[in-house]
mmCIF file of C-alpha atoms in Angstrom:
data_model
loop_
_atom_site.group_PDB
_atom_site.id
_atom_site.type_symbol
_atom_site.label_atom_id
_atom_site.label_comp_id
_atom_site.label_asym_id
_atom_site.label_seq_id
_atom_site.Cartn_x
_atom_site.Cartn_y
_atom_site.Cartn_z
ATOM 1 C CA MET Q 220 -56.937 83.259 -1.891
ATOM 2 C CA THR Q 221 -54.303 85.895 -1.265
ATOM 3 C CA TRP Q 222 -53.120 88.353 -3.893
ATOM 4 C CA SER Q 223 -49.756 86.549 -4.294
ATOM 5 C CA MET Q 224 -51.525 83.240 -4.827
ATOM 6 C CA GLY Q 225 -53.671 84.861 -7.521
ATOM 7 C CA VAL Q 226 -50.475 86.086 -9.159
ATOM 8 C CA ALA Q 227 -49.019 82.580 -9.032
ATOM 9 C CA LEU Q 228 -52.110 81.140 -10.680
ATOM 10 C CA VAL Q 229 -52.052 83.623 -13.540
ATOM 11 C CA VAL Q 230 -48.292 83.274 -14.106
ATOM 12 C CA THR Q 231 -48.509 79.441 -13.990
ATOM 13 C CA ILE Q 232 -51.302 79.389 -16.540
ATOM 14 C CA GLY Q 233 -49.234 81.683 -18.746
ATOM 15 C CA ALA Q 234 -46.179 79.448 -18.381
ATOM 16 C CA ILE Q 235 -48.179 76.360 -19.301
ATOM 17 C CA ALA Q 236 -49.554 78.111 -22.338
ATOM 18 C CA ALA Q 237 -46.076 79.173 -23.417
ATOM 19 C CA LEU Q 238 -44.754 75.629 -23.041
ATOM 20 C CA ILE Q 239 -47.651 74.229 -25.039
ATOM 21 C CA LYS Q 240 -46.694 76.613 -27.786
ATOM 22 C CA ARG Q 241 -43.140 75.176 -27.669
ATOM 23 C CA CYS Q 242 -41.429 78.287 -26.359
ATOM 24 C CA GLU Q 243 -37.911 77.738 -25.021
ATOM 25 C CA THR Q 244 -38.479 75.698 -21.862
ATOM 26 C CA ARG Q 245 -35.653 77.163 -19.816
ATOM 27 C CA LEU Q 246 -36.680 80.712 -20.701
ATOM 28 C CA VAL Q 247 -40.309 80.102 -19.785
ATOM 29 C CA LEU Q 248 -39.570 78.509 -16.384
ATOM 30 C CA LEU Q 249 -36.889 81.005 -15.410
ATOM 31 C CA SER Q 250 -39.046 83.976 -16.401
ATOM 32 C CA ALA Q 251 -42.163 82.612 -14.610
ATOM 33 C CA GLY Q 252 -40.194 81.788 -11.417
ATOM 34 C CA ILE Q 253 -38.442 85.158 -11.235
ATOM 35 C CA LEU Q 254 -41.627 87.032 -11.993
ATOM 36 C CA MET Q 255 -43.504 85.376 -9.172
ATOM 37 C CA ALA Q 256 -40.658 85.972 -6.755
ATOM 38 C CA LEU Q 257 -40.472 89.672 -7.732
ATOM 39 C CA LEU Q 258 -44.227 90.199 -7.434
ATOM 40 C CA SER Q 259 -44.080 88.506 -4.022
ATOM 41 C CA LEU Q 260 -41.408 91.009 -3.022
ATOM 42 C CA GLU Q 261 -38.964 88.202 -2.377
ATOM 43 C CA PRO Q 262 -36.744 88.198 -5.479
ATOM 44 C CA MET Q 263 -33.771 86.642 -3.764
ATOM 45 C CA ILE Q 264 -35.607 83.327 -3.270
ATOM 46 C CA ALA Q 265 -35.465 82.732 -7.011
ATOM 47 C CA PHE Q 266 -31.791 83.739 -7.379
ATOM 48 C CA LYS Q 267 -30.750 81.658 -4.331
ATOM 49 C CA GLN Q 268 -32.517 78.639 -5.828
ATOM 50 C CA PHE Q 269 -30.689 79.264 -9.116
ATOM 51 C CA ASP Q 270 -27.350 79.141 -7.227
ATOM 52 C CA LYS Q 271 -28.411 76.023 -5.283
ATOM 53 C CA SER Q 272 -29.555 74.159 -8.447
ATOM 54 C CA MET Q 273 -26.339 74.971 -10.279
ATOM 55 C CA THR Q 274 -24.353 73.058 -7.668
ATOM 56 C CA ASN Q 275 -26.629 70.093 -6.974
ATOM 57 C CA ALA Q 276 -23.842 67.559 -6.724
ATOM 58 C CA THR Q 277 -25.986 64.432 -6.935
ATOM 59 C CA LEU Q 278 -27.710 65.373 -10.169
ATOM 60 C CA ILE Q 279 -24.670 66.870 -11.802
ATOM 61 C CA ILE Q 280 -22.545 63.811 -11.129
ATOM 62 C CA ALA Q 281 -25.175 61.352 -12.367
ATOM 63 C CA ILE Q 282 -26.415 63.267 -15.399
ATOM 64 C CA CYS Q 283 -23.133 64.692 -16.731
ATOM 65 C CA SER Q 284 -21.157 61.478 -16.296
ATOM 66 C CA ALA Q 285 -23.997 59.464 -17.996
ATOM 67 C CA MET Q 286 -24.072 61.887 -20.907
ATOM 68 C CA GLY Q 287 -20.295 61.796 -21.163
ATOM 69 C CA PHE Q 288 -20.349 57.978 -21.292
ATOM 70 C CA ALA Q 289 -23.177 58.061 -23.832
ATOM 71 C CA SER Q 290 -20.940 60.153 -26.054
ATOM 72 C CA VAL Q 291 -18.067 57.675 -25.674
ATOM 73 C CA VAL Q 292 -20.391 54.772 -26.521
ATOM 74 C CA SER Q 293 -21.510 56.590 -29.639
ATOM 75 C CA LEU Q 294 -17.919 57.474 -30.667
ATOM 76 C CA THR Q 295 -16.688 53.870 -30.326
ATOM 77 C CA LYS Q 296 -19.923 52.427 -31.974
ATOM 78 C CA CYS Q 297 -20.379 50.054 -29.019
ATOM 79 C CA ASP Q 298 -24.071 51.013 -28.878
ATOM 80 C CA VAL Q 299 -24.556 49.881 -32.422
ATOM 81 C CA HIS Q 300 -22.982 46.484 -31.654
ATOM 82 C CA LEU Q 301 -25.138 46.077 -28.572
ATOM 83 C CA VAL Q 302 -28.296 46.932 -30.564
ATOM 84 C CA ALA Q 303 -27.286 44.534 -33.316
ATOM 85 C CA LEU Q 304 -26.663 41.756 -30.774
ATOM 86 C CA LEU Q 305 -29.927 42.205 -28.888
ATOM 87 C CA THR Q 306 -32.332 43.199 -31.652
ATOM 88 C CA LYS Q 307 -31.892 39.967 -33.633
ATOM 89 C CA PRO Q 308 -33.782 37.917 -31.026
ATOM 90 C CA LEU Q 309 -35.818 40.819 -29.633
ATOM 91 C CA LYS Q 310 -37.134 41.951 -32.968
ATOM 92 C CA LYS Q 311 -39.253 38.864 -32.962
ATOM 93 C CA LEU Q 312 -40.951 40.160 -29.846
ATOM 94 C CA GLY Q 313 -42.416 43.113 -31.679
ATOM 95 C CA LEU Q 314 -44.640 45.082 -29.348
ATOM 96 C CA MET Q 315 -43.694 42.766 -26.482
ATOM 97 C CA LEU Q 316 -40.222 44.359 -26.410
ATOM 98 C CA LEU Q 317 -41.807 47.182 -24.415
ATOM 99 C CA PRO Q 318 -42.978 45.138 -21.426
ATOM 100 C CA ALA Q 319 -39.708 43.098 -21.600
ATOM 101 C CA CYS Q 320 -37.661 46.263 -21.243
ATOM 102 C CA MET Q 321 -39.879 47.648 -18.479
ATOM 103 C CA LEU Q 322 -39.453 44.462 -16.481
ATOM 104 C CA VAL Q 323 -35.678 44.638 -16.746
ATOM 105 C CA VAL Q 324 -35.620 48.316 -15.772
ATOM 106 C CA SER Q 325 -38.029 47.692 -12.877
ATOM 107 C CA LEU Q 326 -35.735 45.010 -11.451
ATOM 108 C CA ILE Q 327 -32.726 47.349 -11.767
ATOM 109 C CA SER Q 328 -34.640 50.138 -9.956
ATOM 110 C CA ILE Q 329 -34.522 48.074 -6.759
ATOM 111 C CA ALA Q 330 -30.794 48.497 -6.777
ATOM 112 C CA ILE Q 331 -30.864 52.083 -8.101
ATOM 113 C CA PRO Q 332 -34.000 53.592 -6.454
ATOM 114 C CA SER Q 333 -33.367 57.153 -7.626
ATOM 115 C CA THR Q 334 -35.366 58.059 -10.729
ATOM 116 C CA SER Q 335 -32.628 60.362 -12.044
ATOM 117 C CA GLY Q 336 -29.930 57.796 -11.276
ATOM 118 C CA LEU Q 337 -31.891 54.972 -12.836
ATOM 119 C CA VAL Q 338 -32.627 56.846 -16.065
ATOM 120 C CA ALA Q 339 -29.038 58.031 -16.262
ATOM 121 C CA ALA Q 340 -27.733 54.516 -15.852
ATOM 122 C CA VAL Q 341 -30.051 52.507 -18.139
ATOM 123 C CA GLY Q 342 -31.448 55.153 -20.448
ATOM 124 C CA PRO Q 343 -28.414 55.369 -22.795
ATOM 125 C CA THR Q 344 -28.891 51.653 -23.477
ATOM 126 C CA ILE Q 345 -32.603 50.949 -23.346
ATOM 127 C CA ILE Q 346 -33.945 54.009 -25.196
ATOM 128 C CA PRO Q 347 -31.809 53.618 -28.362
ATOM 129 C CA LEU Q 348 -32.529 49.881 -28.335
ATOM 130 C CA MET Q 349 -36.306 50.450 -28.361
ATOM 131 C CA VAL Q 350 -36.133 53.256 -30.927
ATOM 132 C CA ARG Q 351 -34.148 51.176 -33.346
ATOM 133 C CA ALA Q 352 -36.567 48.258 -32.802
ATOM 134 C CA GLY Q 353 -39.394 50.460 -34.068
ATOM 135 C CA PHE Q 354 -40.744 52.372 -31.047
ATOM 136 C CA HIS Q 355 -41.363 56.149 -30.990
ATOM 137 C CA PRO Q 356 -38.665 57.843 -28.849
ATOM 138 C CA ALA Q 357 -41.288 59.230 -26.500
ATOM 139 C CA ILE Q 358 -42.685 55.809 -25.580
ATOM 140 C CA ALA Q 359 -39.178 54.446 -25.291
ATOM 141 C CA ALA Q 360 -38.356 57.174 -22.752
ATOM 142 C CA ALA Q 361 -41.672 56.688 -20.989
ATOM 143 C CA SER Q 362 -41.066 52.989 -20.549
ATOM 144 C CA VAL Q 363 -37.794 53.770 -18.705
ATOM 145 C CA VAL Q 364 -39.181 56.569 -16.557
ATOM 146 C CA GLY Q 365 -42.378 54.622 -15.760
ATOM 147 C CA SER Q 366 -40.439 51.678 -14.379
ATOM 148 C CA ILE Q 367 -39.291 53.155 -11.063
ATOM 149 C CA THR Q 368 -42.245 52.042 -8.903
ATOM 150 C CA LEU Q 369 -40.676 48.705 -7.988
ATOM 151 C CA ALA Q 370 -37.921 50.668 -6.273
ATOM 152 C CA TYR Q 371 -40.256 50.837 -3.265
ATOM 153 C CA LEU Q 372 -39.077 47.324 -2.479
ATOM 154 C CA SER Q 373 -35.688 48.826 -1.660
ATOM 155 C CA PRO Q 374 -34.694 49.605 1.986
ATOM 156 C CA GLY Q 375 -32.710 52.465 0.491
ATOM 157 C CA VAL Q 376 -35.879 54.475 -0.232
ATOM 158 C CA SER Q 377 -36.035 57.157 2.458
ATOM 159 C CA HIS Q 378 -39.845 57.050 2.731
ATOM 160 C CA ASN Q 379 -39.696 53.383 3.717
ATOM 161 C CA ALA Q 380 -37.464 54.043 6.662
ATOM 162 C CA PHE Q 381 -39.527 57.147 7.744
ATOM 163 C CA ILE Q 382 -42.887 55.363 7.706
ATOM 164 C CA ALA Q 383 -41.525 52.218 9.297
ATOM 165 C CA LYS Q 384 -40.230 54.307 12.208
ATOM 166 C CA LEU Q 385 -43.608 56.005 12.603
ATOM 167 C CA ALA Q 386 -45.385 52.609 12.608
ATOM 168 C CA ASP Q 387 -42.790 51.148 14.977
ATOM 169 C CA ILE Q 388 -41.957 48.229 12.673
ATOM 170 C CA THR Q 389 -38.749 47.237 10.859
ATOM 171 C CA ILE Q 390 -38.113 48.541 7.360
ATOM 172 C CA MET Q 391 -38.256 45.019 5.879
ATOM 173 C CA ASP Q 392 -41.554 44.311 7.612
ATOM 174 C CA PHE Q 393 -42.998 47.431 6.130
ATOM 175 C CA ILE Q 394 -41.686 46.600 2.668
ATOM 176 C CA GLY Q 395 -42.933 42.995 2.898
ATOM 177 C CA ARG Q 396 -46.401 44.129 4.075
ATOM 178 C CA TRP Q 397 -46.837 46.369 1.025
ATOM 179 C CA MET Q 398 -44.917 44.235 -1.460
ATOM 180 C CA PRO Q 399 -48.066 42.826 -3.158
ATOM 181 C CA VAL Q 400 -49.398 46.347 -3.783
ATOM 182 C CA THR Q 401 -46.021 47.544 -5.069
ATOM 183 C CA VAL Q 402 -45.625 44.574 -7.404
ATOM 184 C CA GLY Q 403 -49.234 44.881 -8.535
ATOM 185 C CA ALA Q 404 -48.817 48.562 -9.361
ATOM 186 C CA THR Q 405 -45.654 47.790 -11.270
ATOM 187 C CA LEU Q 406 -47.328 45.072 -13.380
ATOM 188 C CA ALA Q 407 -50.318 47.270 -13.977
ATOM 189 C CA SER Q 408 -48.151 50.102 -15.194
ATOM 190 C CA ILE Q 409 -46.472 47.799 -17.668
ATOM 191 C CA VAL Q 410 -49.759 46.559 -19.059
ATOM 192 C CA LEU Q 411 -51.152 50.087 -19.239
ATOM 193 C CA MET Q 412 -48.032 51.383 -20.944
ATOM 194 C CA VAL Q 413 -48.538 48.748 -23.682
ATOM 195 C CA ILE Q 414 -52.107 49.932 -24.111
ATOM 196 C CA VAL Q 415 -50.936 53.556 -24.367
ATOM 197 C CA CYS Q 416 -48.349 52.513 -26.958
ATOM 198 C CA VAL Q 417 -51.100 50.921 -29.064
ATOM 199 C CA VAL Q 418 -53.449 53.958 -28.696
ATOM 200 C CA TYR Q 419 -50.689 56.424 -29.753
ATOM 201 C CA ARG Q 420 -49.523 54.099 -32.507
ATOM 202 C CA ASP Q 421 -46.038 54.333 -31.119
ATOM 203 C CA PHE Q 422 -44.774 51.047 -32.645
ATOM 204 C CA ARG Q 423 -43.929 50.511 -36.267
ATOM 205 C CA ARG Q 424 -41.917 47.606 -37.485
ATOM 206 C CA GLU Q 425 -40.297 49.834 -40.079
ATOM 207 C CA GLY Q 426 -39.372 52.366 -37.370
ATOM 208 C CA PHE Q 427 -39.701 56.112 -37.158
ATOM 209 C CA SER Q 428 -37.342 57.634 -39.652
ATOM 210 C CA GLN Q 429 -36.929 60.930 -37.784
ATOM 211 C CA VAL Q 430 -38.770 62.259 -34.772
ATOM 212 C CA ASP Q 431 -37.659 65.467 -33.095
ATOM 213 C CA GLY Q 432 -34.085 64.811 -34.035
ATOM 214 C CA ALA Q 433 -33.990 61.202 -32.870
ATOM 215 C CA GLU Q 434 -33.238 58.790 -35.711
ATOM 216 C CA SER Q 435 -33.698 55.075 -36.104
ATOM 217 C CA LYS Q 436 -30.936 53.689 -38.308
ATOM 218 C CA GLN Q 437 -31.525 49.982 -38.420
ATOM 219 C CA SER Q 438 -29.590 49.704 -41.742
ATOM 220 C CA ASP Q 439 -26.374 50.812 -40.019
ATOM 221 C CA LEU Q 440 -26.267 47.775 -37.742
ATOM 222 C CA PRO Q 441 -23.329 45.390 -38.321
ATOM 223 C CA GLU Q 442 -24.078 41.901 -39.539
ATOM 224 C CA LYS Q 443 -21.667 40.296 -37.068
ATOM 225 C CA PRO Q 444 -21.662 42.300 -33.817
ATOM 226 C CA ASN Q 445 -18.665 42.165 -31.562
ATOM 227 C CA ILE Q 446 -19.665 40.766 -28.215
ATOM 228 C CA LEU Q 447 -16.881 42.684 -26.332
ATOM 229 C CA PHE Q 448 -18.033 45.903 -27.902
ATOM 230 C CA ALA Q 449 -21.673 45.144 -27.089
ATOM 231 C CA ILE Q 450 -20.827 44.615 -23.392
ATOM 232 C CA ALA Q 451 -19.534 48.220 -22.983
ATOM 233 C CA PRO Q 452 -22.906 50.070 -22.827
ATOM 234 C CA LEU Q 453 -24.177 47.606 -20.237
ATOM 235 C CA LEU Q 454 -21.074 47.517 -18.067
ATOM 236 C CA PRO Q 455 -21.925 50.554 -15.874
ATOM 237 C CA VAL Q 456 -25.390 49.125 -15.141
ATOM 238 C CA VAL Q 457 -23.952 45.729 -14.215
ATOM 239 C CA ILE Q 458 -21.328 47.370 -11.986
ATOM 240 C CA LEU Q 459 -23.914 49.495 -10.171
ATOM 241 C CA VAL Q 460 -26.318 46.553 -9.609
ATOM 242 C CA CYS Q 461 -23.602 44.201 -8.438
ATOM 243 C CA ALA Q 462 -22.051 46.823 -6.122
ATOM 244 C CA SER Q 463 -25.492 47.645 -4.609
ATOM 245 C CA ILE Q 464 -26.286 44.004 -3.929
ATOM 246 C CA TRP Q 465 -22.944 42.440 -2.955
ATOM 247 C CA ALA Q 466 -20.690 45.315 -2.039
ATOM 248 C CA PRO Q 467 -22.768 48.243 -0.688
ATOM 249 C CA GLN Q 468 -19.826 49.302 1.423
ATOM 250 C CA LEU Q 469 -18.104 50.471 -1.761
ATOM 251 C CA LYS Q 470 -20.833 53.118 -2.278
ATOM 252 C CA MET Q 471 -20.332 52.980 -5.999
ATOM 253 C CA SER Q 472 -21.508 56.191 -7.700
ATOM 254 C CA VAL Q 473 -22.971 56.515 -11.145
ATOM 255 C CA ALA Q 474 -19.945 58.616 -12.223
ATOM 256 C CA THR Q 475 -17.476 55.906 -11.074
ATOM 257 C CA ALA Q 476 -19.344 53.230 -13.052
ATOM 258 C CA MET Q 477 -19.508 55.441 -16.134
ATOM 259 C CA LEU Q 478 -15.794 56.135 -16.004
ATOM 260 C CA ILE Q 479 -14.988 52.438 -15.680
ATOM 261 C CA GLY Q 480 -17.241 51.787 -18.618
ATOM 262 C CA ALA Q 481 -15.418 54.408 -20.701
ATOM 263 C CA ILE Q 482 -12.025 52.870 -19.824
ATOM 264 C CA TYR Q 483 -13.309 49.471 -20.841
ATOM 265 C CA ALA Q 484 -14.585 50.907 -24.145
ATOM 266 C CA ILE Q 485 -11.058 52.316 -24.854
ATOM 267 C CA ALA Q 486 -9.471 48.958 -24.103
ATOM 268 C CA VAL Q 487 -11.683 46.774 -26.282
ATOM 269 C CA THR Q 488 -12.207 49.131 -29.228
ATOM 270 C CA ARG Q 489 -8.632 50.522 -29.175
ATOM 271 C CA THR Q 490 -9.961 53.988 -29.835
ATOM 272 C CA SER Q 491 -7.585 56.893 -29.224
ATOM 273 C CA PRO Q 492 -7.669 57.709 -25.452
ATOM 274 C CA ALA Q 493 -7.291 61.372 -26.361
ATOM 275 C CA GLU Q 494 -10.407 61.248 -28.618
ATOM 276 C CA VAL Q 495 -12.453 59.372 -26.014
ATOM 277 C CA THR Q 496 -11.433 61.769 -23.240
ATOM 278 C CA LYS Q 497 -12.382 64.758 -25.394
ATOM 279 C CA LYS Q 498 -15.697 63.155 -26.320
ATOM 280 C CA PHE Q 499 -16.454 62.224 -22.670
ATOM 281 C CA PHE Q 500 -16.015 65.834 -21.427
ATOM 282 C CA ASP Q 501 -17.839 67.262 -24.426
ATOM 283 C CA GLY Q 502 -20.763 65.018 -23.572
ATOM 284 C CA MET Q 503 -20.588 66.136 -19.947
ATOM 285 C CA GLY Q 504 -20.793 69.742 -21.043
ATOM 286 C CA ARG Q 505 -23.786 69.077 -23.280
ATOM 287 C CA GLY Q 506 -25.472 67.243 -20.453
ATOM 288 C CA TYR Q 507 -25.125 70.279 -18.171
ATOM 289 C CA ALA Q 508 -26.307 72.717 -20.790
ATOM 290 C CA SER Q 509 -29.296 70.807 -22.087
ATOM 291 C CA ILE Q 510 -30.467 68.799 -19.089
ATOM 292 C CA ILE Q 511 -29.115 70.450 -15.949
ATOM 293 C CA GLY Q 512 -30.133 73.803 -17.465
ATOM 294 C CA ILE Q 513 -33.781 72.745 -17.500
ATOM 295 C CA ILE Q 514 -33.510 71.396 -13.940
ATOM 296 C CA ILE Q 515 -32.096 74.740 -12.846
ATOM 297 C CA ALA Q 516 -34.958 76.617 -14.520
ATOM 298 C CA ALA Q 517 -37.537 74.229 -12.960
ATOM 299 C CA GLY Q 518 -36.078 74.878 -9.525
ATOM 300 C CA VAL Q 519 -36.415 78.611 -10.021
ATOM 301 C CA PHE Q 520 -40.092 78.127 -11.070
ATOM 302 C CA ALA Q 521 -40.770 76.070 -7.917
ATOM 303 C CA ALA Q 522 -39.068 78.727 -5.808
ATOM 304 C CA GLY Q 523 -41.381 81.311 -7.325
ATOM 305 C CA LEU Q 524 -44.421 79.206 -6.283
ATOM 306 C CA ARG Q 525 -42.977 78.946 -2.758
ATOM 307 C CA ALA Q 526 -42.411 82.688 -2.591
ATOM 308 C CA CYS Q 527 -46.117 83.216 -3.426
ATOM 309 C CA GLY Q 528 -47.086 80.883 -0.593
ATOM 310 C CA VAL Q 529 -48.733 78.317 -2.843
ATOM 311 C CA ILE Q 530 -46.674 75.308 -1.690
ATOM 312 C CA ASP Q 531 -46.840 76.108 2.048
ATOM 313 C CA ALA Q 532 -50.575 76.787 1.928
ATOM 314 C CA PHE Q 533 -51.287 73.576 0.082
ATOM 315 C CA VAL Q 534 -49.165 71.485 2.450
ATOM 316 C CA ASN Q 535 -50.679 73.212 5.500
ATOM 317 C CA TYR Q 536 -54.244 72.469 4.286
ATOM 318 C CA LEU Q 537 -53.404 68.790 3.787
ATOM 319 C CA THR Q 538 -51.795 68.373 7.155
ATOM 320 C CA HIS Q 539 -54.901 69.716 8.904
ATOM 321 C CA ALA Q 540 -57.548 67.943 6.780
ATOM 322 C CA ASN Q 541 -57.786 64.853 9.000
ATOM 323 C CA GLU Q 542 -61.398 64.200 7.913
ATOM 324 C CA VAL Q 543 -60.244 63.602 4.386
ATOM 325 C CA ALA Q 544 -56.859 62.119 5.290
ATOM 326 C CA LYS Q 545 -56.871 59.200 2.841
ATOM 327 C CA LEU Q 546 -57.958 61.400 -0.026
ATOM 328 C CA GLY Q 547 -55.429 64.002 1.052
ATOM 329 C CA ALA Q 548 -52.657 61.366 1.151
ATOM 330 C CA ALA Q 549 -53.582 60.288 -2.325
ATOM 331 C CA LEU Q 550 -54.109 63.654 -4.028
ATOM 332 C CA GLY Q 551 -51.866 65.988 -2.035
ATOM 333 C CA PRO Q 552 -48.378 64.605 -2.735
ATOM 334 C CA TYR Q 553 -49.572 63.561 -6.206
ATOM 335 C CA LEU Q 554 -50.581 67.050 -7.253
ATOM 336 C CA MET Q 555 -47.609 68.688 -5.525
ATOM 337 C CA ALA Q 556 -45.270 66.337 -7.326
ATOM 338 C CA ILE Q 557 -46.802 67.261 -10.684
ATOM 339 C CA VAL Q 558 -46.376 70.946 -9.991
ATOM 340 C CA THR Q 559 -42.869 70.790 -8.576
ATOM 341 C CA GLY Q 560 -41.364 67.714 -10.133
ATOM 342 C CA SER Q 561 -40.701 66.188 -6.707
ATOM 343 C CA GLY Q 562 -43.188 64.622 -4.249
ATOM 344 C CA ASP Q 563 -40.782 64.368 -1.295
ATOM 345 C CA ALA Q 564 -41.629 67.672 0.396
ATOM 346 C CA ALA Q 565 -45.405 67.114 0.525
ATOM 347 C CA THR Q 566 -45.026 63.419 1.329
ATOM 348 C CA PHE Q 567 -42.720 63.963 4.329
ATOM 349 C CA ALA Q 568 -44.859 66.870 5.554
ATOM 350 C CA PHE Q 569 -48.065 64.828 5.419
ATOM 351 C CA ASN Q 570 -46.522 61.740 6.973
ATOM 352 C CA GLU Q 571 -45.016 63.709 9.824
ATOM 353 C CA ALA Q 572 -48.127 65.735 10.721
ATOM 354 C CA VAL Q 573 -51.119 63.496 9.833
ATOM 355 C CA THR Q 574 -50.005 59.888 9.556
ATOM 356 C CA PRO Q 575 -49.197 59.423 13.332
ATOM 357 C CA HIS Q 576 -52.901 60.084 13.962
ATOM 358 C CA ALA Q 577 -54.102 57.488 11.407
ATOM 359 C CA ALA Q 578 -55.939 55.402 14.070
ATOM 360 C CA GLN Q 579 -58.215 58.336 14.860
ATOM 361 C CA PHE Q 580 -59.854 58.070 11.430
ATOM 362 C CA GLY Q 581 -59.820 54.249 11.058
ATOM 363 C CA MET Q 582 -56.519 53.681 9.264
ATOM 364 C CA SER Q 583 -53.147 52.196 10.210
ATOM 365 C CA ILE Q 584 -50.036 54.318 10.167
ATOM 366 C CA ASP Q 585 -48.288 52.171 7.595
ATOM 367 C CA SER Q 586 -51.231 52.153 5.172
ATOM 368 C CA LEU Q 587 -51.751 55.932 5.289
ATOM 369 C CA GLY Q 588 -47.977 56.512 5.018
ATOM 370 C CA TYR Q 589 -47.551 54.150 2.138
ATOM 371 C CA LEU Q 590 -50.390 55.783 0.221
ATOM 372 C CA ALA Q 591 -48.818 59.197 0.619
ATOM 373 C CA ALA Q 592 -45.399 57.942 -0.520
ATOM 374 C CA ILE Q 593 -46.642 56.000 -3.561
ATOM 375 C CA SER Q 594 -48.884 58.877 -4.640
ATOM 376 C CA GLY Q 595 -45.918 61.204 -4.603
ATOM 377 C CA ASN Q 596 -44.086 58.730 -6.824
ATOM 378 C CA PHE Q 597 -46.943 58.609 -9.326
ATOM 379 C CA GLY Q 598 -47.130 62.423 -9.350
ATOM 380 C CA ARG Q 599 -43.372 62.716 -10.003
ATOM 381 C CA LEU Q 600 -43.694 60.303 -12.937
ATOM 382 C CA SER Q 601 -46.466 62.520 -14.352
ATOM 383 C CA SER Q 602 -44.483 65.801 -14.139
ATOM 384 C CA PRO Q 603 -42.484 67.349 -16.984
ATOM 385 C CA LEU Q 604 -40.337 69.078 -14.350
ATOM 386 C CA ALA Q 605 -39.076 65.849 -12.749
ATOM 387 C CA GLY Q 606 -35.322 65.302 -13.013
ATOM 388 C CA GLY Q 607 -35.663 61.777 -14.350
ATOM 389 C CA MET Q 608 -38.227 62.895 -16.916
ATOM 390 C CA ILE Q 609 -35.891 65.655 -18.161
ATOM 391 C CA ILE Q 610 -32.941 63.200 -18.417
ATOM 392 C CA ALA Q 611 -35.018 60.732 -20.368
ATOM 393 C CA ALA Q 612 -36.252 63.513 -22.660
ATOM 394 C CA GLY Q 613 -32.625 64.546 -23.333
ATOM 395 C CA LEU Q 614 -31.590 61.017 -24.174
ATOM 396 C CA ALA Q 615 -34.567 60.416 -26.440
ATOM 397 C CA GLY Q 616 -34.407 63.827 -28.119
ATOM 398 C CA VAL Q 617 -38.061 64.668 -27.379
ATOM 399 C CA SER Q 618 -39.911 67.192 -25.152
ATOM 400 C CA PRO Q 619 -40.687 66.101 -21.525
ATOM 401 C CA PHE Q 620 -44.326 66.877 -22.342
ATOM 402 C CA GLU Q 621 -44.336 64.183 -25.029
ATOM 403 C CA ILE Q 622 -43.246 61.653 -22.398
ATOM 404 C CA VAL Q 623 -45.764 62.882 -19.863
ATOM 405 C CA LYS Q 624 -48.594 62.464 -22.338
ATOM 406 C CA ARG Q 625 -47.838 58.770 -22.119
ATOM 407 C CA THR Q 626 -46.909 58.291 -18.462
ATOM 408 C CA ALA Q 627 -49.550 60.547 -16.800
ATOM 409 C CA PRO Q 628 -52.605 58.481 -17.740
ATOM 410 C CA VAL Q 629 -50.852 55.265 -16.626
ATOM 411 C CA MET Q 630 -49.835 56.741 -13.257
ATOM 412 C CA PHE Q 631 -53.250 58.184 -12.554
ATOM 413 C CA ILE Q 632 -54.957 54.849 -13.162
ATOM 414 C CA CYS Q 633 -52.356 53.173 -10.879
ATOM 415 C CA LEU Q 634 -53.064 55.796 -8.171
ATOM 416 C CA VAL Q 635 -56.782 55.131 -8.343
ATOM 417 C CA GLY Q 636 -56.114 51.418 -8.104
ATOM 418 C CA VAL Q 637 -53.870 51.781 -5.067
ATOM 419 C CA TYR Q 638 -56.364 54.133 -3.426
ATOM 420 C CA PHE Q 639 -59.279 51.664 -3.618
ATOM 421 C CA LEU Q 640 -57.344 48.392 -3.304
ATOM 422 C CA GLY Q 641 -54.409 49.267 -1.107
#
């Protein structure tokens, strides 16, 4: 271990301790990242990452537009009408509302395979619905974040195309070959999330009156919900799914769908366009400050680890550990995703360097590549630094760590299952 890696270890432990003590998340991550970069004598890495994260177009468009639309839905009371319309039959489901919502979100994830994009699109609808039905905000958010695995049935997932090319098979052949494992992992995660909900006692029929600022106000629901109002919160999701399936050439963005949803809300509720516009942009601003702000800080923290050589050393070890390739494919991207919030870097590095030689240690290219890709996914869903996790936390009004306490055990068990059965 080099001196810089030792520094990274000490600083990381200190940052984790500070976060456990509920210190300001952005302050902790920024301070830790900059400190590691300074002690590594490469301070500009942290500052350049700060600049880069501030202008991450994909995240800003999805997150800010979704938060803006959420503000409009709240202003026009459309969310209340949707909840009133859906909770009447769904309330009878009780605890089974959780797996029902996860199944719906899982199916949508095939059309929207980005964790951040998926949470931004469906979170403003599903999370309030579950909270008002009696679920703790943290389990409501965990059920949305933990439903992305089925997205690996989508040809739009970059790892599918990369691994299929290495294995010299078509993308759809690769997806079809591993469909049983993907579907099995999805169903297992749903069952395990229900068990976690029971263990944490996250469901009460009377609801949680107030948890970390998130309120459940079942008494405010209208007796006769307006169907046109209730459609508004779902409209962006429907537009995105339909466009992805039947009109992919349109390349519909989350922001476009959210804007169309806001226009529809104005039309059916006859709310002042000036008030709606103001609320939309106010919501966008809050989204940038509260959610993008944490993502920026998390990026600086990851840059600090990179400056200390931790990430490069870990990836380099994995790509040369052919004798433990399967274990490396399972644990490497998984652990890296937990630390950085994204498993893509380690997954691509492993699949490019090690996976082509899979036959030398008794494995097929597609099996080793799939294991690396899915383990990165499980790690991302176990990380409080993941973009989708942070978005869900913002929507639910809870700490990302509260969500991770519920998703991490589920994803680890799924990882073990895929490792031994895949």
